C-alpha positions as a Markdown table, in Angstrom:
| # | Residue | x | y | z |
|---|---|---|---|---|
| 1 | Unk | 86.1 | 139.9 | 145.5 |
| 2 | Unk | 84.7 | 142.6 | 147.7 |
| 3 | Unk | 82.7 | 142.2 | 150.9 |
| 4 | Unk | 79.3 | 142.4 | 149.2 |
| 5 | Unk | 79.9 | 139.5 | 146.8 |
| 6 | Unk | 78.1 | 136.3 | 148.0 |
| 7 | Unk | 80.2 | 133.9 | 145.9 |
| 8 | Unk | 83.8 | 133.9 | 144.7 |
| 9 | Unk | 84.0 | 133.6 | 140.9 |
| 10 | Unk | 86.1 | 130.7 | 139.8 |
| 11 | Unk | 86.8 | 129.1 | 136.4 |
| 12 | Unk | 88.0 | 125.6 | 135.5 |
| 13 | Unk | 89.3 | 124.8 | 132.0 |
| 14 | Unk | 90.1 | 121.3 | 131.0 |
| 15 | Unk | 91.0 | 119.6 | 127.7 |
| 16 | Unk | 91.2 | 116.0 | 128.7 |
| 17 | Unk | 90.7 | 114.9 | 132.3 |
| 18 | Unk | 89.7 | 111.6 | 133.7 |
| 19 | Unk | 88.8 | 111.1 | 137.4 |
| 20 | Unk | 88.1 | 107.9 | 139.4 |
| 21 | Unk | 85.5 | 108.1 | 142.2 |
| 22 | Unk | 84.6 | 105.0 | 144.1 |
| 23 | Unk | 86.1 | 102.8 | 141.4 |
| 24 | Unk | 84.1 | 104.6 | 138.6 |
| 25 | Unk | 86.1 | 106.3 | 135.8 |
| 26 | Unk | 84.8 | 109.7 | 134.8 |
| 27 | Unk | 85.6 | 111.8 | 131.8 |
| 28 | Unk | 85.5 | 115.6 | 132.6 |
| 29 | Unk | 85.2 | 118.6 | 130.4 |
| 30 | Unk | 84.3 | 122.2 | 131.2 |
| 31 | Unk | 82.9 | 125.5 | 130.0 |
| 32 | Unk | 84.5 | 127.6 | 132.7 |
| 33 | Unk | 81.8 | 127.7 | 135.4 |
| 34 | Unk | 80.2 | 124.4 | 134.6 |
| 35 | Unk | 81.9 | 121.0 | 134.7 |
| 36 | Unk | 80.5 | 118.1 | 132.7 |
| 37 | Unk | 81.3 | 114.6 | 134.1 |
| 38 | Unk | 80.5 | 111.7 | 131.8 |
| 39 | Unk | 79.6 | 108.4 | 133.5 |
| 40 | Unk | 79.0 | 105.2 | 131.6 |
| 41 | Unk | 75.7 | 104.1 | 133.3 |
| 42 | Unk | 73.0 | 105.5 | 135.6 |
| 43 | Unk | 74.0 | 103.0 | 138.2 |
| 44 | Unk | 77.5 | 104.3 | 138.2 |
| 45 | Unk | 76.2 | 107.9 | 138.4 |
| 46 | Unk | 74.2 | 107.1 | 141.5 |
| 47 | Unk | 77.2 | 105.2 | 143.0 |
| 48 | Unk | 79.4 | 108.3 | 142.4 |
| 49 | Unk | 76.8 | 110.7 | 144.0 |
| 50 | Unk | 76.4 | 108.4 | 147.0 |
| 51 | Unk | 80.2 | 108.3 | 147.5 |
| 52 | Unk | 80.3 | 112.1 | 147.9 |
| 53 | Unk | 80.5 | 113.5 | 151.4 |
| 54 | Unk | 77.2 | 114.7 | 153.0 |
| 55 | Unk | 75.9 | 118.2 | 152.7 |
| 56 | Unk | 76.9 | 118.9 | 156.3 |
| 57 | Unk | 80.6 | 118.4 | 155.4 |
| 58 | Unk | 81.9 | 122.0 | 155.0 |
| 59 | Unk | 84.9 | 120.7 | 152.9 |
| 60 | Unk | 82.8 | 118.5 | 150.7 |
| 61 | Unk | 82.6 | 118.9 | 146.9 |
| 62 | Unk | 79.1 | 120.4 | 146.9 |
| 63 | Unk | 80.2 | 123.1 | 149.4 |
| 64 | Unk | 83.3 | 123.8 | 147.4 |
| 65 | Unk | 81.4 | 124.1 | 144.2 |
| 66 | Unk | 78.8 | 126.3 | 145.7 |
| 67 | Unk | 81.3 | 128.6 | 147.4 |
| 68 | Unk | 83.2 | 129.0 | 144.1 |
| 69 | Unk | 80.0 | 129.5 | 142.0 |
| 70 | Unk | 80.7 | 126.3 | 140.0 |
| 71 | Unk | 78.2 | 123.6 | 139.0 |
| 72 | Unk | 78.9 | 120.0 | 138.0 |
| 73 | Unk | 76.6 | 118.1 | 135.7 |
| 74 | Unk | 76.8 | 114.3 | 135.9 |
| 75 | Unk | 75.8 | 113.0 | 132.5 |
| 76 | Unk | 75.1 | 109.5 | 131.2 |
| 77 | Unk | 74.8 | 108.9 | 127.4 |
| 78 | Unk | 74.7 | 112.7 | 126.9 |
| 79 | Unk | 71.8 | 113.3 | 129.3 |
| 80 | Unk | 72.2 | 115.2 | 132.6 |
| 81 | Unk | 71.1 | 112.9 | 135.4 |
| 82 | Unk | 72.4 | 114.9 | 138.4 |
| 83 | Unk | 73.6 | 118.4 | 139.2 |
| 84 | Unk | 75.9 | 119.3 | 142.1 |
| 85 | Unk | 77.0 | 122.8 | 143.2 |
| 86 | Unk | 75.8 | 126.3 | 142.7 |
| 87 | Unk | 72.9 | 125.6 | 140.4 |
| 88 | Unk | 71.8 | 122.3 | 142.1 |
| 89 | Unk | 68.2 | 122.2 | 143.6 |
| 90 | Unk | 67.9 | 118.9 | 145.4 |
| 91 | Unk | 64.3 | 117.7 | 146.0 |
| 92 | Unk | 62.4 | 114.8 | 147.4 |
| 93 | Unk | 63.9 | 112.3 | 144.9 |
| 94 | Unk | 67.5 | 113.3 | 145.9 |
| 95 | Unk | 66.7 | 112.9 | 149.5 |
| 96 | Unk | 65.0 | 109.5 | 149.0 |
| 97 | Unk | 67.9 | 108.2 | 147.0 |
| 98 | Unk | 70.4 | 109.5 | 149.6 |
| 99 | Unk | 72.3 | 111.7 | 147.1 |
| 100 | Unk | 71.4 | 115.2 | 148.4 |
| 101 | Unk | 73.0 | 117.8 | 148.0 |
| 102 | Unk | 72.9 | 116.5 | 144.4 |
| 103 | Unk | 69.9 | 117.4 | 142.3 |
| 104 | Unk | 68.5 | 114.3 | 140.5 |
| 105 | Unk | 67.1 | 114.8 | 137.1 |
| 106 | Unk | 64.6 | 112.0 | 136.7 |
| 107 | Unk | 63.9 | 112.7 | 133.0 |
| 108 | Unk | 67.6 | 112.5 | 132.2 |
| 109 | Unk | 68.0 | 109.3 | 134.2 |
| 110 | Unk | 65.1 | 107.7 | 132.5 |
| 111 | Unk | 66.3 | 108.8 | 129.0 |
| 112 | Unk | 69.8 | 107.5 | 129.7 |
| 113 | Unk | 68.3 | 104.2 | 131.0 |
| 114 | Unk | 66.2 | 103.7 | 127.9 |
| 115 | Unk | 69.2 | 104.6 | 125.7 |
| 116 | Unk | 71.3 | 102.0 | 127.6 |
| 117 | Unk | 68.6 | 99.3 | 127.2 |
| 118 | Unk | 68.3 | 100.1 | 123.5 |
| 119 | Unk | 72.1 | 99.8 | 123.1 |
| 120 | Unk | 72.0 | 96.4 | 124.9 |
| 121 | Unk | 69.1 | 95.2 | 122.7 |
| 122 | Unk | 70.8 | 96.2 | 119.5 |
| 123 | Unk | 74.2 | 94.7 | 120.4 |
| 124 | Unk | 73.4 | 91.2 | 119.2 |
| 125 | Unk | 72.2 | 92.5 | 115.9 |
| 126 | Unk | 75.5 | 94.3 | 115.3 |
| 127 | Unk | 77.4 | 91.1 | 116.2 |
| 128 | Unk | 75.5 | 89.1 | 113.6 |
| 129 | Unk | 76.2 | 91.4 | 110.7 |
């Protein structure tokens, strides 16, 4: 990296990685500069985001991801519900939920919530078959 580069390029490659944050198990995969973290429920995704150090922590995950030009997507049921790192753009919802510097994706959270409710509603039908 030369003196004019704003960010240090960094790449992460994973085949099968599981992390636990605040008691929540997370499956992780990557595409090099983007990490995809799969969480079982929207509630657990918010719990994980709230468990991260604040934006003012220079050693926190958001600062590290931004400094290394990495982005992490928190996903529930295949839908992105939050983004942390270089491409995150936190707004009013993130601040109100207390999860900034994470960017909350309301449409993803709603879609994941509806998908979860649908799965719960159809579970008894599967049991009766």
